[in-house]
Coordinates of C-alpha atoms in Angstrom, one line a residue:
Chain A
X310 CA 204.6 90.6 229.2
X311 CA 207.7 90.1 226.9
X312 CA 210.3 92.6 226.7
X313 CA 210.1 94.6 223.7
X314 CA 213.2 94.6 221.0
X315 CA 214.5 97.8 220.6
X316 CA 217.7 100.3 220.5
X317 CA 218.0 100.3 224.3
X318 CA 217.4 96.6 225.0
X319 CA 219.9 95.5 222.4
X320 CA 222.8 97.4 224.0
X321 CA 221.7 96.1 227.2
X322 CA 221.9 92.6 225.9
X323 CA 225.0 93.4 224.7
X324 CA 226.8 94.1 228.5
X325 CA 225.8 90.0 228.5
X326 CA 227.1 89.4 225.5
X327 CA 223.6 88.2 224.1
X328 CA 223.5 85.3 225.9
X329 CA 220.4 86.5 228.4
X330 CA 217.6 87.0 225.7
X331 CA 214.6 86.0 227.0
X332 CA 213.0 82.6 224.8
X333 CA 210.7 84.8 222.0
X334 CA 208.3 81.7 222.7
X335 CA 207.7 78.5 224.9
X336 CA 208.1 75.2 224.6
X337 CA 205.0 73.6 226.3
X338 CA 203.5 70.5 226.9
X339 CA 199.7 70.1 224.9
X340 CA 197.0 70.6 227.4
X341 CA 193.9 68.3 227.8
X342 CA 191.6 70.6 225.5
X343 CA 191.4 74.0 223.1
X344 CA 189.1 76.4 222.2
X345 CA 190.6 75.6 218.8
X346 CA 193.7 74.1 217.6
X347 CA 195.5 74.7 214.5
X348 CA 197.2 72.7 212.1
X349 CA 200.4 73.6 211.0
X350 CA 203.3 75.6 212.4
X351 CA 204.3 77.9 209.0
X352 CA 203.7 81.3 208.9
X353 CA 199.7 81.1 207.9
X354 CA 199.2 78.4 210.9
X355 CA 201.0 81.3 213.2
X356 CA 200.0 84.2 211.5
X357 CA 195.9 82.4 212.6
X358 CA 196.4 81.8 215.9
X359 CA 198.1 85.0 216.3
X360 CA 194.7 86.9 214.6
X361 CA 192.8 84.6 216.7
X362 CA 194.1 85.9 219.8
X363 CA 194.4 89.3 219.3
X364 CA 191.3 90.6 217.1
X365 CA 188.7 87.2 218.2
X366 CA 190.1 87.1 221.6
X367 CA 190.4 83.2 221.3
X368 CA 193.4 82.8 224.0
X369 CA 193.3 79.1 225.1
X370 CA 194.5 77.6 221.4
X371 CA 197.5 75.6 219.7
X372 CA 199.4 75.5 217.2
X373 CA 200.5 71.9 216.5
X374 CA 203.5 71.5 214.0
X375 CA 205.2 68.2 213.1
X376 CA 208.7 69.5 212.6
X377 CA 209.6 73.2 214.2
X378 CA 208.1 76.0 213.2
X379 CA 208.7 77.4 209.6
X380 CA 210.7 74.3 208.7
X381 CA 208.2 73.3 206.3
X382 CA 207.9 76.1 203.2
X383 CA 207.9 79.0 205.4
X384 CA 211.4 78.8 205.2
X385 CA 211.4 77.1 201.3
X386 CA 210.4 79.9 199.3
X387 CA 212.0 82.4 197.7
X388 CA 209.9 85.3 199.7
X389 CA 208.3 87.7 196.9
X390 CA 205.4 89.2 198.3
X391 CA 203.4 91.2 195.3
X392 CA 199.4 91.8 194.7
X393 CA 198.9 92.0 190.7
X394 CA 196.4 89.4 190.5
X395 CA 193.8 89.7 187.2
X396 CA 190.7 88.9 188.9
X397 CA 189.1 91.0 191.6
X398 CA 188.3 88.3 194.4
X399 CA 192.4 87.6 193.9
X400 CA 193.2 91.1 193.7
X401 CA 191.1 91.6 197.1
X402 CA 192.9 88.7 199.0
X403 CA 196.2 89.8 198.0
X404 CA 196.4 93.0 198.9
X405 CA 194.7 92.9 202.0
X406 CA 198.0 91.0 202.8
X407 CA 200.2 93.3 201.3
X408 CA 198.5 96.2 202.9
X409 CA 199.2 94.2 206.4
X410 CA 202.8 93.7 205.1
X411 CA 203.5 97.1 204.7
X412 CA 202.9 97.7 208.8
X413 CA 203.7 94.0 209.8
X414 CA 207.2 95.0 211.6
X415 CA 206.0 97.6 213.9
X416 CA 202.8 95.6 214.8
X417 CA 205.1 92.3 215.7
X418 CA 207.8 94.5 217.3
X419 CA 209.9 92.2 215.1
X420 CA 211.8 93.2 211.9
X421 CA 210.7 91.2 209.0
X422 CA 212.7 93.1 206.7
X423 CA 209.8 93.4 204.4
X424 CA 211.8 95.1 201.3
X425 CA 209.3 97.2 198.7
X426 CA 211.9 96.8 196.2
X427 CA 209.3 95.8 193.5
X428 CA 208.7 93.4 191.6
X429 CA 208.8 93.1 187.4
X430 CA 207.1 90.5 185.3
X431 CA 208.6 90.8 181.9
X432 CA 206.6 90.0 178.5
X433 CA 208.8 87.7 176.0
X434 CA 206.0 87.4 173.2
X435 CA 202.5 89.3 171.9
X436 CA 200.4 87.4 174.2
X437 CA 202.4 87.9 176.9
X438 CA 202.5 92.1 176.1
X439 CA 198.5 91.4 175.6
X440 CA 197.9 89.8 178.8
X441 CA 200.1 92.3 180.9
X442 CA 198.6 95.1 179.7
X443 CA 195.1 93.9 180.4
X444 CA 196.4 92.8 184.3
X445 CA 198.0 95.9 184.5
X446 CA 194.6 97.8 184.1
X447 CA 192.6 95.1 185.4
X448 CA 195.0 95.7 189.2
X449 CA 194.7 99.9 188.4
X450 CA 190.6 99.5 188.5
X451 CA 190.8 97.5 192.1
X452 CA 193.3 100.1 193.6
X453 CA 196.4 98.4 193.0
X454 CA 199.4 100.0 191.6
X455 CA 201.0 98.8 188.6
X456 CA 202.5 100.6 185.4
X457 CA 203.7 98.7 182.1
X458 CA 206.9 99.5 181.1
X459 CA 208.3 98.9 177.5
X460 CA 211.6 97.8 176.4
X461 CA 213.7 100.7 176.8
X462 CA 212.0 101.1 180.1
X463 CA 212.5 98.0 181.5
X464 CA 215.8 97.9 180.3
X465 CA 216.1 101.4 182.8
X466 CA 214.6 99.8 186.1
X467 CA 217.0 96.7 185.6
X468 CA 220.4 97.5 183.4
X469 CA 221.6 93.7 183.6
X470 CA 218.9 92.2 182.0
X471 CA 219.7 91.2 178.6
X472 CA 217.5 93.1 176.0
X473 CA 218.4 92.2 172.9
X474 CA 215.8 91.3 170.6
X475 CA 218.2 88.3 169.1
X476 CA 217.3 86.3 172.0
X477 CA 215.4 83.2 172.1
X478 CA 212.3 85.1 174.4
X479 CA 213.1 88.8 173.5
X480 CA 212.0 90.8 176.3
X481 CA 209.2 92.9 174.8
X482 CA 208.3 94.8 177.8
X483 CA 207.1 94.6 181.7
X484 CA 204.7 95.6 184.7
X485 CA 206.3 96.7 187.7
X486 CA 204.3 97.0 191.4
X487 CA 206.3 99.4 193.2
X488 CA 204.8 98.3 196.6
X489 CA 206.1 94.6 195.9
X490 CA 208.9 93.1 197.3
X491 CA 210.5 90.6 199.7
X492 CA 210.4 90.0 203.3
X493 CA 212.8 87.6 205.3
X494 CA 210.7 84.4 205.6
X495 CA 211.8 82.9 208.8
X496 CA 211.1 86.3 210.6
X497 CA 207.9 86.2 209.6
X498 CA 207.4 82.9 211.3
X499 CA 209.1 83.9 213.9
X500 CA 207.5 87.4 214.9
X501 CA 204.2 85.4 214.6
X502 CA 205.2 82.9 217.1
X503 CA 206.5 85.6 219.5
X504 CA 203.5 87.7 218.9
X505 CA 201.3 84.5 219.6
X506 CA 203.0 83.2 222.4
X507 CA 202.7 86.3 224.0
X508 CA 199.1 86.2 224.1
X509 CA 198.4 82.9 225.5
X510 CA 199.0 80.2 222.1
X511 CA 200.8 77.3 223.1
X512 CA 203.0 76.7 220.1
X513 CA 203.3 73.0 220.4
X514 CA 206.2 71.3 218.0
X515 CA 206.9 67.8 217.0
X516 CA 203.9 67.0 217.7
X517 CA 202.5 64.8 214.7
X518 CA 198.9 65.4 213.9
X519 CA 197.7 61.3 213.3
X520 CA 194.0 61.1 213.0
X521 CA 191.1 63.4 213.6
X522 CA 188.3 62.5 215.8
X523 CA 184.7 62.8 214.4
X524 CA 181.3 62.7 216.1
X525 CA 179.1 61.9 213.4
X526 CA 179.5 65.5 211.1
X527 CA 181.1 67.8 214.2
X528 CA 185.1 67.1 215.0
X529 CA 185.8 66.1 219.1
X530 CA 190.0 66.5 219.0
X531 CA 192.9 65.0 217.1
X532 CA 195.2 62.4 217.9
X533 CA 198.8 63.6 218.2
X534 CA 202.0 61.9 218.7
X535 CA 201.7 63.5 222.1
X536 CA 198.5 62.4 222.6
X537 CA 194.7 63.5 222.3
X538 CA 193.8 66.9 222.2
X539 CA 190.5 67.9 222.4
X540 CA 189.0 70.7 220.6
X541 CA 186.0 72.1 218.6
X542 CA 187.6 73.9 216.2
X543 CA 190.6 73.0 214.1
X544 CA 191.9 74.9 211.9
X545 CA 194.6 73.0 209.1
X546 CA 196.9 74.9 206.8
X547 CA 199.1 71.9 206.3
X548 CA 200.5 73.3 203.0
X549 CA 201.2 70.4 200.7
X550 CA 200.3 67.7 203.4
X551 CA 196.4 69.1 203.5
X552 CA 195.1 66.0 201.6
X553 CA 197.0 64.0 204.2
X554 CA 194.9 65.8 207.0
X555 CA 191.9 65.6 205.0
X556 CA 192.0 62.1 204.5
X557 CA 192.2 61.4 208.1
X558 CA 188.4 63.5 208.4
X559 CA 187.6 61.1 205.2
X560 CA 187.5 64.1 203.4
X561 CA 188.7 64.5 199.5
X562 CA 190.6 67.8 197.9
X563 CA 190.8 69.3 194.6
X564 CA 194.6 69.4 195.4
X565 CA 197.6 68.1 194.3
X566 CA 200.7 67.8 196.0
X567 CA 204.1 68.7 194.1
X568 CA 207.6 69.5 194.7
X569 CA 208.5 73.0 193.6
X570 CA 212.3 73.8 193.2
X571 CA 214.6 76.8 194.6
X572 CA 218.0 77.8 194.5
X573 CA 220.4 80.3 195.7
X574 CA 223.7 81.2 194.8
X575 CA 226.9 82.2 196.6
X576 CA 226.8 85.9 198.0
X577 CA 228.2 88.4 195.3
X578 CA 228.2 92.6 196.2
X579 CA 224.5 93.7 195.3
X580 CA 223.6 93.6 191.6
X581 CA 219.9 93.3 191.3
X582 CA 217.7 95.4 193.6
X583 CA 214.3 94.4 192.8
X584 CA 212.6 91.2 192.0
X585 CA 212.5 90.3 188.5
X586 CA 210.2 87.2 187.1
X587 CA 209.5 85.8 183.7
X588 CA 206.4 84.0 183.1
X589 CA 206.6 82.6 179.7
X590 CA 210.3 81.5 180.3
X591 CA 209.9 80.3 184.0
X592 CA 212.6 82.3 185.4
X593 CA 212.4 84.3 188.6
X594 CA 215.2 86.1 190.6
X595 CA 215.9 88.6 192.8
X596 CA 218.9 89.3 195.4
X597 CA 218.9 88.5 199.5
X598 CA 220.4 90.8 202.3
X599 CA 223.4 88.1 201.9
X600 CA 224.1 88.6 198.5
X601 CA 223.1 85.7 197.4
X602 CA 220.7 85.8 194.2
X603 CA 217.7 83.7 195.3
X604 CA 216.6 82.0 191.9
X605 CA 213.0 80.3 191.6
X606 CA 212.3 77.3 189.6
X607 CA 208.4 75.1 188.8
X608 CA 207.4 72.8 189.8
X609 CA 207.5 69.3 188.2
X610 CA 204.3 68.0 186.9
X611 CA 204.4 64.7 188.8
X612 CA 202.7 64.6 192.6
X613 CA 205.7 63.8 195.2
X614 CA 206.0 64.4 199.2
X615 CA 209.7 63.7 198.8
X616 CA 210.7 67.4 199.1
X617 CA 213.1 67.0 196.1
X618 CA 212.2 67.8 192.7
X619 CA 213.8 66.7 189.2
X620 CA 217.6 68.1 187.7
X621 CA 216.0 69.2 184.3
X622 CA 213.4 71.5 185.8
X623 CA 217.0 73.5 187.2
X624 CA 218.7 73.5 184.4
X625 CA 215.7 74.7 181.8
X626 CA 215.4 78.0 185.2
X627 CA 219.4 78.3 184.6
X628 CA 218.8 78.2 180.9
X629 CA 216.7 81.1 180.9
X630 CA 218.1 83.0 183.8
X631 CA 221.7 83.1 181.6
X632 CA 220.2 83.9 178.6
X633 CA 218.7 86.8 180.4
X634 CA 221.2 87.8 182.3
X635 CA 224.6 86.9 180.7
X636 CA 226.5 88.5 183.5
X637 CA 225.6 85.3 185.9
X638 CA 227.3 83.0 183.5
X639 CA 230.2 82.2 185.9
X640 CA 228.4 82.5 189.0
X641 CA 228.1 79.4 191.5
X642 CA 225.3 77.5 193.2
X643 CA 225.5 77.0 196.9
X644 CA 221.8 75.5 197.9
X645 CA 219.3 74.0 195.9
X646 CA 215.8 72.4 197.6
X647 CA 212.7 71.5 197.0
X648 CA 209.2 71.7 198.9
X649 CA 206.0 70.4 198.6
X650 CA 203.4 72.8 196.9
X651 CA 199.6 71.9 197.6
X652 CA 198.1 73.0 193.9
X653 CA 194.3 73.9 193.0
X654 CA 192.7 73.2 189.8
X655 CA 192.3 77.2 189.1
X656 CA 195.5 77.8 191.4
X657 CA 193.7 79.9 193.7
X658 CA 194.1 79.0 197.5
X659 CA 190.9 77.6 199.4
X660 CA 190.2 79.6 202.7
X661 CA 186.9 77.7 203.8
X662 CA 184.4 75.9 206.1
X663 CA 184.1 72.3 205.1
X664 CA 181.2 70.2 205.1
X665 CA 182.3 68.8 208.8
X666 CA 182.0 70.9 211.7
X667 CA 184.4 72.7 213.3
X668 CA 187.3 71.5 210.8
X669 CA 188.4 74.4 208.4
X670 CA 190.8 74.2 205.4
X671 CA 193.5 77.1 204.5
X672 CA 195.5 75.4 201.8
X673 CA 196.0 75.1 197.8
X674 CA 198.0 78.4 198.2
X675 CA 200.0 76.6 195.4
X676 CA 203.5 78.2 194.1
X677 CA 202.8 81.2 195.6
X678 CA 201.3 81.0 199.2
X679 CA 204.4 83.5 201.5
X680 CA 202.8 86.6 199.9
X681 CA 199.9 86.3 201.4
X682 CA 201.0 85.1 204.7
X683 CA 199.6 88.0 207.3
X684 CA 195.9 88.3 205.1
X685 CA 195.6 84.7 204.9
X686 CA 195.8 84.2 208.7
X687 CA 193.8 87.0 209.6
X688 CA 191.2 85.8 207.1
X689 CA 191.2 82.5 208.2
X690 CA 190.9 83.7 211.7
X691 CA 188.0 85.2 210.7
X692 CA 186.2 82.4 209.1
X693 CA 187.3 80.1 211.9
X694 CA 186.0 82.8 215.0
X695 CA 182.6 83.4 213.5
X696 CA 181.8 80.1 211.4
X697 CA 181.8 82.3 208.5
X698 CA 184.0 83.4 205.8
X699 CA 184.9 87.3 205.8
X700 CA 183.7 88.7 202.8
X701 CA 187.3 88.6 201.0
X702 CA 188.0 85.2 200.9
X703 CA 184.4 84.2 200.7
X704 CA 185.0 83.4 197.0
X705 CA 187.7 81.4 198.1
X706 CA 185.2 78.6 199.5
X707 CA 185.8 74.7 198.6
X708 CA 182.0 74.9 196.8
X709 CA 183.1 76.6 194.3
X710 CA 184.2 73.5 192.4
X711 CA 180.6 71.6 192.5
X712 CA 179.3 75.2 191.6
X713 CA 181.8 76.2 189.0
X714 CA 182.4 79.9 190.4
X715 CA 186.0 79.3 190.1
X716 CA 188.9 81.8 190.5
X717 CA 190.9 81.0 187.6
X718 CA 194.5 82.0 188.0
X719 CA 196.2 79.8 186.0
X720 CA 198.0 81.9 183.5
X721 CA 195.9 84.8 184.5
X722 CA 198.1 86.1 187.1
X723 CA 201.6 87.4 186.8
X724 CA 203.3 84.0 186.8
X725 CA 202.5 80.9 185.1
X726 CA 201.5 78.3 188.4
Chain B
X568 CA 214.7 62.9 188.8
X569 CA 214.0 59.1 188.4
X570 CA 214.6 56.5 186.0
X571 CA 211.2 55.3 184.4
X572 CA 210.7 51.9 182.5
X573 CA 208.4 52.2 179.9
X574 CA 206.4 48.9 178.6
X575 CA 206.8 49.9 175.1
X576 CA 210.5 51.4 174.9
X577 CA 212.3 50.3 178.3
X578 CA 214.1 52.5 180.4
X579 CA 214.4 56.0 180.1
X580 CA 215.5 59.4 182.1
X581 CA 211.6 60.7 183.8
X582 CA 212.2 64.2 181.6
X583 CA 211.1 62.0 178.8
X584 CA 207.7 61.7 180.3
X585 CA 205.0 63.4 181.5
X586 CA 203.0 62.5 184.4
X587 CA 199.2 62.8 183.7
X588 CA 197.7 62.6 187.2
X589 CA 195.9 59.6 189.1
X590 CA 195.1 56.8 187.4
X591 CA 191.8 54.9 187.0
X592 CA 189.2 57.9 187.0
X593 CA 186.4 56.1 185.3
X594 CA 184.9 58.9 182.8
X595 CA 181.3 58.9 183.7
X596 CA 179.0 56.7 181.4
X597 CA 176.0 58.9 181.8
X598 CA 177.4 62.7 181.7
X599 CA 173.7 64.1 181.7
X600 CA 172.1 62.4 184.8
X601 CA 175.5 63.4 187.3
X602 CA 174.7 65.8 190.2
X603 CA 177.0 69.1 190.5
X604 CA 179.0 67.1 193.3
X605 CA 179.7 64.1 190.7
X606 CA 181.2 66.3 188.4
X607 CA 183.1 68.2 191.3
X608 CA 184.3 64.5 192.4
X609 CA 185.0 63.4 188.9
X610 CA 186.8 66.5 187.4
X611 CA 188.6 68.0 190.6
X612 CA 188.7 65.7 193.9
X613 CA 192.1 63.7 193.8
X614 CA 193.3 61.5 196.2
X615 CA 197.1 62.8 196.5
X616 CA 198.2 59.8 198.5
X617 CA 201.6 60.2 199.7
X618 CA 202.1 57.0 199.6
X619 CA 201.3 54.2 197.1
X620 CA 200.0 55.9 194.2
X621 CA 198.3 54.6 191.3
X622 CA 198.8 56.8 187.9
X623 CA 198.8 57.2 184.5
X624 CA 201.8 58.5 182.7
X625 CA 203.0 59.5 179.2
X626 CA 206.2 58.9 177.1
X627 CA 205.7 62.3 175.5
X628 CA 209.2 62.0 174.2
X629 CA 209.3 58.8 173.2
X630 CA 207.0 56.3 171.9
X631 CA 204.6 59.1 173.0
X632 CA 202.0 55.8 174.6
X633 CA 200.3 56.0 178.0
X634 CA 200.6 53.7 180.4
X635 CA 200.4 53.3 184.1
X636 CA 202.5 53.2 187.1
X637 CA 202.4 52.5 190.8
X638 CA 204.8 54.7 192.5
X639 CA 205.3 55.5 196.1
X640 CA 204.9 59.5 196.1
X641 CA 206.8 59.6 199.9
X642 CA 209.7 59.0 198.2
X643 CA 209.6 58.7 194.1
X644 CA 210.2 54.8 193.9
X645 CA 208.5 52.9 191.4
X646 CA 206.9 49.5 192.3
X647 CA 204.9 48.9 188.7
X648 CA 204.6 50.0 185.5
X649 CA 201.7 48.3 183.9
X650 CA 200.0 49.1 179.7
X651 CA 196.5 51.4 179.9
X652 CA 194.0 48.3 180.3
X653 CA 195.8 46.0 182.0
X654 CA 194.5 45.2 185.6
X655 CA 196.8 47.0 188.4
X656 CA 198.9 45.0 190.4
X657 CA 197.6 44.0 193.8
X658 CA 199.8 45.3 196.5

């Protein structure tokens, strides 16, 4: 049993000036064989294997992660966590997360700052004010809150945000979700990983998955760079290196693999306390516990692994961010990366079963997989512990691109993917 | 960012261009006899090699031609450029 974090063992810590914590998880060497074995150290790998153990009492499973845990986009993104997605099946998957957000600290014992600072989508043309409108009714009618705002209004939730209408993209109006927000992305992993550990998962990193082995249509283990594992189950949320792992299974995706850019800047005294992003002008932005203004970018349009994306896809983000808000102009850049976004055609995720047994997918989360972190591992949990999908990501199946039942999100949910 | 030489206008910055996924998806001669998983294969199922990748690309900016290119997506260098048509390269 670990110690718990709290008031009383932080100030006993302190008396050894920190330097006694106990590890928050192991280090182990892979065992011979697994109940199950997932794919994928991030915060969805974790966040499974952590619902696995605790609600499908799955104990004797890994968690195998090439680099170290939430080194991969976990720790890449720039953390907004919202639910206004237009169709229901989204709208369901989305927030079931953010209802698991909202209670995610006290469950882990572990603060993952999750921030409900909201989050506003602004409108810069007619289509734009057309579309929001219809979301914003469409997310009303499945439970979720969201209001419209107009110019004036938006204007009053964020005062720096330029709203002339002499502006290139005028801002016309916005939605706001009150219960949106941020969370701190490597606590996330983290707590995960603790929470896991706790319960059994051996959380197993550098450890390289190579090949997958098959008997006939049922999966017998996986080679690893520290050797064979064998397992019934596994379970990959690889992010953008799914096709890779599905290649090895001889196994083709709908996906596509490219970098998506981020930036932050260097810590100034807060100025924007809520999450502010543009769809038609590809501009996102919102403020960390540092200071720093975490800025998002797109992605470019070519597939890459190399984890860096292209300059002009920056500066057209910087463009638009200035022109919005003027009172950035002089401020500096301190970080910019890129990661590697595994992309849908209909840019929904795919949490499924695959047509070999005992190998599941959780991938194509796209641009926009953080948010849905702690529902994506619970429901993938789910569909790995009982063969079958729960009934909210069972639209989220791989068949639905021979059957055509597909979730389209592209331009249908707040941000353009 | 990457510097791309197109076979019609030579070399020029990648913002010129956009990339228009894998090359050498043959459009299917008989649309009206393919099975549900054909047309799942053919419209969505992509290889994304990281690796050598063969794929078709457009100089929207430019002389506004496609072409293709073999690129290795691990790490954004180009090892062809070849006209639409043209037999690819062997490795």
């Amino acid at each position: 049993m670990k110690n718990k974090y709290s008031i009383f063992s932080l100030i006993k810590n302190a008396f050894s000036y920190h330097e006694n914590w106990e590890k928050a998880w192991k280090d182990p060497e892979p065992k011979k064989e697994y109940d199950a074995v997932i794919v994928g150290g991030g915060g969805h790998g974790l966040a499974t294997a952590y619902y696995l153990a605790k609600k499908h009492n799955m104990k004797n499973i890994a968690v195998v992660e090439k680099g170290w845990i939430g080194g991969g986009n976990t720790g890449r993104n720039t953390t907004i966590i919202r639910s206004n997605y237009l169709w229901d099946a989204s709208a369901g998957l989305y927030d079931h997360a953010l209802k698991i957000w909202e209670g995610l600290s006290q469950e882990l014992n572990y603060n993952v700052m999750f921030s409900q600072r909201g989050v506003m989508n602004l409108a810069h043309n007619l289509q734009d004010v057309r579309d929001l409108k219809r979301r914003t009714h469409a997310n009303r009618l499945n439970g979720i809150d969201a209001v419209y705002l107009n110019t004036k209004e938006v204007k009053k939730f964020c005062p720096i945000i330029n709203t002339s209408q002499n502006i290139r993209y005028p801002v016309l109006g916005g939605t706001l979700q009150r219960r949106a927000g941020t969370a701190r992305h490597d606590a996330v992993a983290w707590g995960y990983a603790r929470g896991a550990d706790e319960m059994g998962v051996d959380i197993i990193q550098n450890c390289e998955v190579k090949g997958i082995k098959r008997n006939g249509d049922t999966v017998e283990g996986i080679e690893t760079t520290k050797g064979f594992i064998k397992t019934k189950k596994i379970g990959v949320v690889a992010a953008g290196h799914s096709s890779v792992i599905a290649n090895m299974a001889g196994l083709k995706l709908p996906l596509e693999s490219k970098p998506l850019q981020a930036l932050v800047s260097e810590p100034v005294k807060p100025i924007i306390d809520t999450v502010v992003m543009s769809n038609a002008v590809h501009a996102y932005v919102s403020q960390s516990d540092k200071g720093e203004l975490v800025i998002g970018a797109g992605t470019d349009d070519y597939v890459s692994y190399s984890q860096k994306g292209s300059h002009d896809i920056v500066e057209g983000t910087l463009n638009a961010i200035l022109e919005l808000y003027p009172i950035f102009s002089r401020m500096r850049m301190l970080r910019q990366w890129g990661g590697i976004v595994d992309i849908c055609p209909d840019a929904s995720p795919i949490i499924s079963k695959t047509s070999i047994k005992g190998l599941y997918f959780n991938c194509g989360w796209g641009t926009g997989g953080f948010k849905a972190t702690p529902g994506s591992g619970d429901l993938f949990a789910h569909t790995i512990a009982n063969d079958e999908p729960h009934k909210l990501n069972a639209a989220f199946n791989i068949n639905r691109f021979v059957s055509g039942d597909l979730v389209d999100e592209h331009g249908a949910a707040a941000v353009a993917h | 960012m990457f510097l791309i030489n197109c076979p019609f206008c030579g070399e020029r910055e990648q913002s010129e261009f956009k990339a228009g996924g894998e090359a050498h998806i043959v459009r299917p001669k008989q649309p009206t006899e393919l099975s549900d998983d054909e047309w799942a294969e053919y419209l969505f199922m992509r290889k994304n090699i990281k690796g050598i990748q063969f794929e078709r690309w457009n100089h929207v900016h430019g002389c506004r031609k496609w072409f293709n290119m073999v690129r290795d997506t691990s790490n954004d260098q180009i090892k062809a450029v070849y006209k639409m048509g043209e037999k690819p390269p062997v490795k």
